[in-house]
CSV table of C-alpha atoms in Angstrom, one decimal:
chain,number,residue,atom,x,y,z
E,8,MET,CA,138.9,366.4,119.0
E,9,LEU,CA,137.6,367.1,115.5
E,10,ARG,CA,139.8,370.0,114.5
E,11,GLY,CA,140.5,370.0,110.7
E,12,LYS,CA,137.5,367.8,109.9
E,13,VAL,CA,134.8,368.9,107.6
E,14,ALA,CA,131.2,367.9,108.5
E,15,LEU,CA,127.9,368.1,106.7
E,16,VAL,CA,124.7,367.9,108.8
E,17,THR,CA,121.6,367.6,106.7
E,18,GLY,CA,118.5,369.4,108.1
E,19,SER,CA,120.6,371.5,110.5
E,20,SER,CA,118.9,374.9,110.5
E,21,ARG,CA,117.0,374.0,113.7
E,22,GLY,CA,116.1,371.2,116.2
E,23,ILE,CA,118.3,368.1,116.6
E,24,GLY,CA,120.3,368.9,113.4
E,25,ARG,CA,121.2,372.3,114.8
E,26,ALA,CA,122.3,370.9,118.1
E,27,ILE,CA,124.5,368.3,116.3
E,28,ALA,CA,126.0,371.0,114.1
E,29,LEU,CA,126.9,373.2,117.1
E,30,LYS,CA,128.4,370.3,119.0
E,31,LEU,CA,130.6,369.2,116.1
E,32,ALA,CA,131.7,372.8,115.7
E,33,LYS,CA,132.5,373.0,119.5
E,34,GLU,CA,134.7,370.0,119.0
E,35,GLY,CA,136.6,371.8,116.2
E,36,ALA,CA,135.0,370.7,113.0
E,37,ASP,CA,134.1,373.0,110.1
E,38,VAL,CA,130.3,372.4,109.6
E,39,ILE,CA,128.2,372.7,106.5
E,40,ILE,CA,124.6,373.5,107.3
E,41,ASN,CA,122.0,372.0,104.9
E,42,TYR,CA,118.5,373.3,105.0
E,43,PHE,CA,115.4,373.2,102.8
E,44,ARG,CA,112.8,375.8,104.1
E,45,GLN,CA,114.4,377.7,106.9
E,46,ARG,CA,117.0,380.0,105.4
E,47,GLU,CA,117.1,382.5,108.3
E,48,ALA,CA,117.4,379.8,110.9
E,49,ALA,CA,120.1,378.1,108.8
E,50,GLU,CA,122.1,381.4,108.6
E,51,GLN,CA,121.8,382.0,112.3
E,52,THR,CA,123.1,378.5,113.0
E,53,ALA,CA,126.0,379.1,110.6
E,54,ASN,CA,126.8,382.4,112.4
E,55,GLU,CA,126.9,380.8,115.8
E,56,ILE,CA,129.2,378.1,114.4
E,57,GLU,CA,131.6,380.8,112.9
E,58,LYS,CA,131.7,382.5,116.3
E,59,LEU,CA,133.2,379.2,117.7
E,60,GLY,CA,136.2,379.9,115.4
E,61,VAL,CA,135.5,377.3,112.7
E,62,ALA,CA,134.2,377.6,109.2
E,63,SER,CA,130.6,377.2,108.2
E,64,LYS,CA,128.6,377.2,105.0
E,65,VAL,CA,124.9,377.1,104.3
E,66,ILE,CA,123.6,375.0,101.4
E,67,ARG,CA,120.0,374.8,100.5
E,68,ALA,CA,118.9,371.4,99.2
E,69,ASN,CA,115.8,369.2,99.4
E,70,VAL,CA,117.4,365.9,100.2
E,71,GLY,CA,114.3,364.2,98.8
E,72,ASP,CA,115.6,365.3,95.3
E,73,PRO,CA,118.5,363.4,93.9
E,74,GLU,CA,119.6,366.3,91.7
E,75,LYS,CA,119.7,368.7,94.7
E,76,ILE,CA,121.8,366.2,96.6
E,77,SER,CA,124.2,366.0,93.7
E,78,GLU,CA,124.4,369.8,93.5
E,79,MET,CA,125.1,370.0,97.2
E,80,PHE,CA,128.0,367.6,97.0
E,81,ASP,CA,129.4,369.5,94.0
E,82,ILE,CA,129.3,372.7,96.2
E,83,ILE,CA,131.1,370.9,99.0
E,84,ALA,CA,133.7,369.5,96.7
E,85,SER,CA,134.5,372.9,95.2
E,86,SER,CA,134.4,374.8,98.6
E,87,PHE,CA,136.1,372.3,100.9
E,88,GLY,CA,137.5,369.6,98.6
E,89,ARG,CA,136.8,367.0,101.2
E,90,LEU,CA,134.3,365.6,103.7
E,91,ASP,CA,135.1,363.7,106.9
E,92,ILE,CA,131.7,363.5,108.6
E,93,LEU,CA,128.2,363.1,107.2
E,94,VAL,CA,125.3,363.4,109.6
E,95,ASN,CA,122.1,362.3,107.9
E,96,ASN,CA,119.6,364.1,110.0
E,97,ALA,CA,117.0,365.7,107.7
E,98,ALA,CA,113.5,364.2,108.0
E,99,SER,CA,110.0,365.0,107.1
E,100,GLY,CA,106.6,363.3,107.1
E,101,LEU,CA,102.9,363.9,107.7
E,102,PRO,CA,100.9,362.4,110.5
E,103,ARG,CA,98.7,359.9,108.7
E,104,SER,CA,97.2,356.5,109.4
E,105,ALA,CA,97.9,353.6,107.1
E,106,LEU,CA,94.5,353.9,105.4
E,107,ASP,CA,95.0,357.6,104.7
E,108,LEU,CA,98.5,357.2,103.4
E,109,ASP,CA,98.6,358.0,99.7
E,110,MET,CA,101.5,357.3,97.4
E,111,LYS,CA,102.7,360.9,97.4
E,112,ALA,CA,103.0,361.1,101.1
E,113,TRP,CA,104.7,357.7,101.2
E,114,ALA,CA,107.2,358.6,98.5
E,115,TRP,CA,107.9,362.1,100.1
E,116,THR,CA,108.7,360.5,103.4
E,117,MET,CA,110.7,357.6,102.1
E,118,ASP,CA,112.7,359.8,99.8
E,119,ILE,CA,113.7,362.4,102.4
E,120,ASN,CA,114.1,360.1,105.4
E,121,ALA,CA,115.6,356.9,103.9
E,122,ARG,CA,116.7,357.3,100.3
E,123,ALA,CA,118.7,360.4,101.2
E,124,LEU,CA,121.0,358.4,103.4
E,125,LEU,CA,121.9,356.2,100.4
E,126,LEU,CA,122.4,359.1,98.0
E,127,CYS,CA,124.2,361.3,100.5
E,128,THR,CA,126.5,358.4,101.4
E,129,GLN,CA,127.3,357.9,97.7
E,130,GLY,CA,128.2,361.6,97.5
E,131,ALA,CA,130.1,361.6,100.7
E,132,VAL,CA,132.2,358.5,100.1
E,133,LYS,CA,133.8,360.2,97.0
E,134,LEU,CA,135.0,363.0,99.3
E,135,MET,CA,136.2,360.6,102.0
E,136,GLU,CA,138.1,358.2,99.7
E,137,GLY,CA,141.6,357.4,100.9
E,138,ARG,CA,141.1,359.0,104.3
E,139,GLY,CA,138.1,357.3,105.8
E,140,GLY,CA,135.2,359.0,107.5
E,141,LYS,CA,132.2,358.9,109.7
E,142,ILE,CA,128.6,358.6,108.7
E,143,VAL,CA,125.9,358.9,111.3
E,144,ALA,CA,122.1,358.8,110.7
E,145,VAL,CA,119.4,360.0,113.0
E,146,SER,CA,116.4,357.7,113.6
E,147,SER,CA,113.7,357.3,116.1
E,148,LEU,CA,112.0,354.7,118.3
E,149,GLY,CA,109.2,354.7,115.7
E,150,SER,CA,111.4,352.3,113.6
E,151,SER,CA,110.5,349.5,116.0
E,152,LEU,CA,107.7,350.8,118.2
E,153,VAL,CA,104.2,351.6,116.8
E,154,LEU,CA,103.5,355.3,117.4
E,155,PRO,CA,100.2,357.0,116.4
E,156,GLY,CA,100.1,358.5,112.9
E,157,TYR,CA,103.7,357.6,112.5
E,158,ILE,CA,103.5,354.8,109.9
E,159,ALA,CA,105.3,356.3,107.0
E,160,ILE,CA,108.0,357.9,109.1
E,161,GLY,CA,108.4,354.8,111.3
E,162,VAL,CA,108.9,352.6,108.2
E,163,SER,CA,111.3,355.0,106.7
E,164,LYS,CA,113.3,355.0,109.9
E,165,ALA,CA,113.4,351.2,109.8
E,166,THR,CA,114.7,351.4,106.3
E,167,LEU,CA,117.3,353.9,107.5
E,168,GLU,CA,118.5,351.5,110.2
E,169,ALA,CA,118.7,348.6,107.8
E,170,LEU,CA,120.6,350.8,105.3
E,171,THR,CA,123.0,351.7,108.1
E,172,ARG,CA,123.9,348.0,108.6
E,173,TYR,CA,124.5,347.3,104.9
E,174,LEU,CA,126.4,350.5,104.3
E,175,ALA,CA,128.6,349.9,107.4
E,176,ILE,CA,129.7,346.5,106.0
E,177,GLU,CA,130.2,347.7,102.5
E,178,LEU,CA,132.2,350.7,103.6
E,179,ALA,CA,134.1,349.1,106.4
E,180,SER,CA,137.2,348.4,104.3
E,181,LYS,CA,137.4,352.1,103.4
E,182,ASP,CA,137.7,353.0,107.1
E,183,ILE,CA,134.3,354.6,106.9
E,184,CYS,CA,132.2,354.0,110.0
E,185,VAL,CA,128.4,354.0,109.6
E,186,ASN,CA,126.0,354.1,112.5
E,187,THR,CA,122.6,355.5,113.6
E,188,VAL,CA,121.4,357.2,116.7
E,189,ALA,CA,117.7,356.6,117.5
E,190,ALA,CA,115.9,359.0,119.8
E,191,SER,CA,112.6,359.0,121.7
E,192,LEU,CA,110.5,362.1,121.5
E,193,VAL,CA,112.7,365.2,121.7
E,194,PRO,CA,110.9,368.5,122.5
E,195,THR,CA,112.1,370.4,119.4
E,196,GLU,CA,109.6,372.5,117.4
E,197,THR,CA,108.8,369.5,115.2
E,198,GLY,CA,108.8,367.0,118.2
E,199,LEU,CA,106.3,369.1,120.0
E,200,LEU,CA,104.1,369.5,116.9
E,201,TYR,CA,104.0,365.7,116.7
E,202,ALA,CA,103.2,365.3,120.4
E,203,ARG,CA,100.3,367.7,119.8
E,204,GLY,CA,98.9,365.7,117.0
E,205,GLY,CA,100.0,368.2,114.3
E,206,ARG,CA,98.1,371.1,116.0
E,207,PRO,CA,100.5,373.9,116.8
E,208,GLY,CA,100.0,375.2,120.3
E,209,ALA,CA,97.6,372.5,121.4
E,210,ALA,CA,98.0,371.4,125.0
E,211,ALA,CA,99.5,367.9,125.3
E,212,PRO,CA,101.1,366.1,128.2
E,213,LEU,CA,104.7,365.4,127.3
E,214,PRO,CA,106.0,362.0,128.1
E,215,THR,CA,108.9,361.6,130.5
E,216,THR,CA,111.5,358.7,130.5
E,217,PRO,CA,112.7,356.4,133.2
E,218,ALA,CA,115.7,358.7,133.5
E,219,GLY,CA,113.3,361.4,134.8
E,220,ARG,CA,113.3,363.9,131.9
E,221,MET,CA,112.8,364.0,128.2
E,222,VAL,CA,115.7,363.4,125.9
E,223,SER,CA,117.2,366.7,124.7
E,224,ALA,CA,118.6,367.6,121.3
E,225,GLU,CA,122.0,367.9,123.0
E,226,ASP,CA,121.7,364.3,124.3
E,227,ILE,CA,121.5,363.2,120.7
E,228,ALA,CA,124.2,365.5,119.6
E,229,ASN,CA,126.6,364.1,122.3
E,230,VAL,CA,126.2,360.5,121.0
E,231,VAL,CA,126.4,361.5,117.4
E,232,THR,CA,129.6,363.4,118.1
E,233,PHE,CA,131.1,360.4,120.0
E,234,LEU,CA,130.3,358.2,116.9
E,235,CYS,CA,132.3,360.8,114.8
E,236,CYS,CA,135.4,360.4,117.0
E,237,GLU,CA,138.2,357.8,116.5
E,238,GLU,CA,137.3,356.3,119.9
E,239,ALA,CA,134.2,354.8,118.2
E,240,PHE,CA,136.1,353.3,115.3
E,241,MET,CA,135.1,349.7,116.1
E,242,ILE,CA,131.3,350.5,116.3
E,243,ARG,CA,129.9,349.6,112.9
E,244,GLY,CA,126.4,349.4,111.6
E,245,GLN,CA,124.7,349.9,115.0
E,246,THR,CA,121.6,351.8,116.0
E,247,ILE,CA,122.4,353.4,119.4
E,248,ILE,CA,119.2,354.1,121.3
E,249,VAL,CA,119.1,357.4,123.3
E,250,ASP,CA,115.8,357.3,125.1
E,251,GLY,CA,116.4,357.5,128.8
E,252,GLY,CA,115.2,353.8,128.9
E,253,THR,CA,111.8,354.5,127.4
E,254,SER,CA,111.9,351.6,124.9
E,255,LEU,CA,112.6,349.1,127.7
E,256,ALA,CA,109.8,350.4,129.9
E,257,PRO,CA,106.6,351.1,127.8
E,258,PHE,CA,104.7,352.6,130.7
E,259,SER,CA,107.2,355.4,130.8
E,260,LEU,CA,105.7,356.6,127.5
E,261,MET,CA,102.7,357.7,129.5
E,262,ASN,CA,102.8,360.9,131.5
E,263,LYS,CA,104.2,360.5,135.0
E,264,GLY,CA,101.5,359.8,137.5
E,265,GLU,CA,99.1,358.4,134.9
E,266,ALA,CA,100.8,355.0,134.5
E,267,PRO,CA,98.9,352.2,136.1
K,11,MET,CA,96.7,387.6,82.9
K,12,SER,CA,100.3,388.4,83.8
K,13,ALA,CA,103.1,386.2,82.7
K,14,VAL,CA,103.9,385.5,86.4
K,15,GLU,CA,100.3,384.3,87.0
K,16,ASP,CA,100.5,382.1,83.9
K,17,THR,CA,103.7,380.5,85.2
K,18,ILE,CA,102.2,380.0,88.6
K,19,LYS,CA,99.2,378.2,87.0
K,20,ASP,CA,101.6,376.0,85.0
K,21,ILE,CA,103.4,375.0,88.1
K,22,VAL,CA,100.3,374.5,90.2
K,23,VAL,CA,98.6,372.3,87.6
K,24,LYS,CA,101.8,370.3,87.1
K,25,ILE,CA,102.3,369.6,90.9
K,26,VAL,CA,98.7,369.5,92.2
K,27,HIS,CA,97.2,367.8,89.1
K,28,CYS,CA,94.1,370.1,89.3
K,29,ASP,CA,92.2,371.6,86.3
K,30,ARG,CA,93.5,375.0,85.2
K,31,GLU,CA,89.9,376.3,85.3
K,32,VAL,CA,89.9,375.8,89.1
K,33,LEU,CA,92.6,378.4,89.5
K,34,LYS,CA,90.4,381.5,89.9
K,35,PRO,CA,91.4,384.3,92.4
K,36,GLU,CA,88.7,383.2,94.9
K,37,ALA,CA,89.7,379.5,94.8
K,38,THR,CA,90.9,378.1,98.1
K,39,PHE,CA,93.6,375.5,98.4
K,40,GLN,CA,90.8,373.1,99.4
K,41,ASP,CA,89.1,373.9,96.0
K,42,MET,CA,92.4,373.0,94.4
K,43,LYS,CA,92.6,369.8,96.5
K,44,ALA,CA,96.2,370.8,97.4
K,45,ASP,CA,97.6,369.3,100.6
K,46,SER,CA,100.6,370.5,102.6
K,47,LEU,CA,103.1,368.4,100.5
K,48,ASP,CA,101.7,369.9,97.3
K,49,MET,CA,102.1,373.4,98.8
K,50,VAL,CA,105.7,372.9,99.8
K,51,GLN,CA,106.5,371.6,96.3
K,52,VAL,CA,104.7,374.5,94.6
K,53,LEU,CA,106.5,377.1,96.8
K,54,VAL,CA,109.9,375.6,96.1
K,55,ALA,CA,109.2,375.4,92.3
K,56,LEU,CA,108.2,379.0,92.3
K,57,GLU,CA,111.2,380.0,94.4
K,58,ASP,CA,113.5,378.2,91.8
K,59,GLU,CA,111.6,379.6,88.9
K,60,PHE,CA,111.6,383.3,89.9
K,61,GLY,CA,114.6,383.3,92.2
K,62,ILE,CA,112.5,384.6,95.1
K,63,GLU,CA,112.0,383.4,98.7
K,64,ILE,CA,108.6,382.5,100.1
K,65,PRO,CA,108.9,381.9,103.8
K,66,ASP,CA,106.5,379.3,105.3
K,67,GLU,CA,105.1,382.1,107.7
K,68,ASP,CA,104.0,384.1,104.6
K,69,ALA,CA,102.6,381.1,102.8
K,70,GLN,CA,100.4,380.3,105.8
K,71,LYS,CA,98.6,383.6,105.3
K,72,PHE,CA,97.3,383.0,101.8
K,73,LYS,CA,93.6,382.6,101.9
K,74,ASN,CA,93.1,381.9,98.3
K,75,PHE,CA,94.8,381.7,94.9
K,76,GLY,CA,94.4,385.4,94.3
K,77,ASP,CA,96.3,386.3,97.5
K,78,PHE,CA,99.0,383.8,96.4
K,79,VAL,CA,99.4,385.3,92.9
K,80,GLY,CA,99.5,388.8,94.3
K,81,TYR,CA,102.2,387.9,96.8
K,82,VAL,CA,104.4,386.2,94.2
K,83,GLU,CA,103.9,389.1,91.7
K,84,ALA,CA,104.9,391.6,94.3
K,85,LYS,CA,108.0,389.5,95.2
K,86,VAL,CA,109.0,389.2,91.5
K,87,ALA,CA,108.5,393.0,91.0
K,88,GLU,CA,110.6,393.7,94.1
K,89,LYS,CA,113.4,391.5,92.8
K,90,LYS,CA,113.3,393.2,89.4
K,91,GLY,CA,113.5,396.6,91.2
K,92,ASN,CA,116.6,395.5,93.1
K,93,ALA,CA,118.3,394.0,90.1
């Protein structure tokens, strides 16, 4: 379905980004793996992608740093000469309350989670000109729901979703579709760390969803991949929620059996 | 003081905004008032500066500034040996 397309997935060494990268590769796309701190994991993901018979490349860049973003797109331009799909997935943030949130943590989170979508889009559009393309961002329910310790990330995700709408309209005439997929808690390494209040290995009951299980990274990857296909051409600037119904039924955020 | 240690101090002072005098071998990261964001930025700046790699798993083992300097010096020496 995506054969011949070139995709960049930011933050794809592990977790949701990795699942998205693998899914796009299974559909035939060449996939560029961007990472910041996890080189070995990034190389492993790239190896798995190459085993699927498509090309892959690993590029290290902190997407919170405009210069590194610019360098990443220079590498993509010289290696592939084009880009068809940008998945803005990389995210970071510290669990802090509003009163403990200093400017540094705020800027770090906003730069990586929200500003990167703007800057990566600027880089990507130059490589999509004349052919169109797909841009998909990854958000979370924390953009509209209030989750503990999630203020900076939640606000950055709200910014990401607003950016999605503006970018979708500005780029619509270039045949570039921009959308976002918002997930509830996904039990990746980072998701579990958040559920455990930032304490690795701590016991924590994991929430289920009205659909009877947690959302998986593959669930997110499936929807992102659909938005990268021509069938989704008329979906523009939307945030598609993939949460098993959680946001419609707040009691489902609690552990099964504990809800009143 | 080695040139590597001097460079590490320059980078830590610039990113963490602590006094250079605080950076004694026995100083902990709490003494330096460095949080996890500072640490990531210090690690990345050192990786770029010296062309080495400092995995997070290794970084979590540093008990104090002296451990950290020793680790980076060993990595830099290893890289020179391979060059």
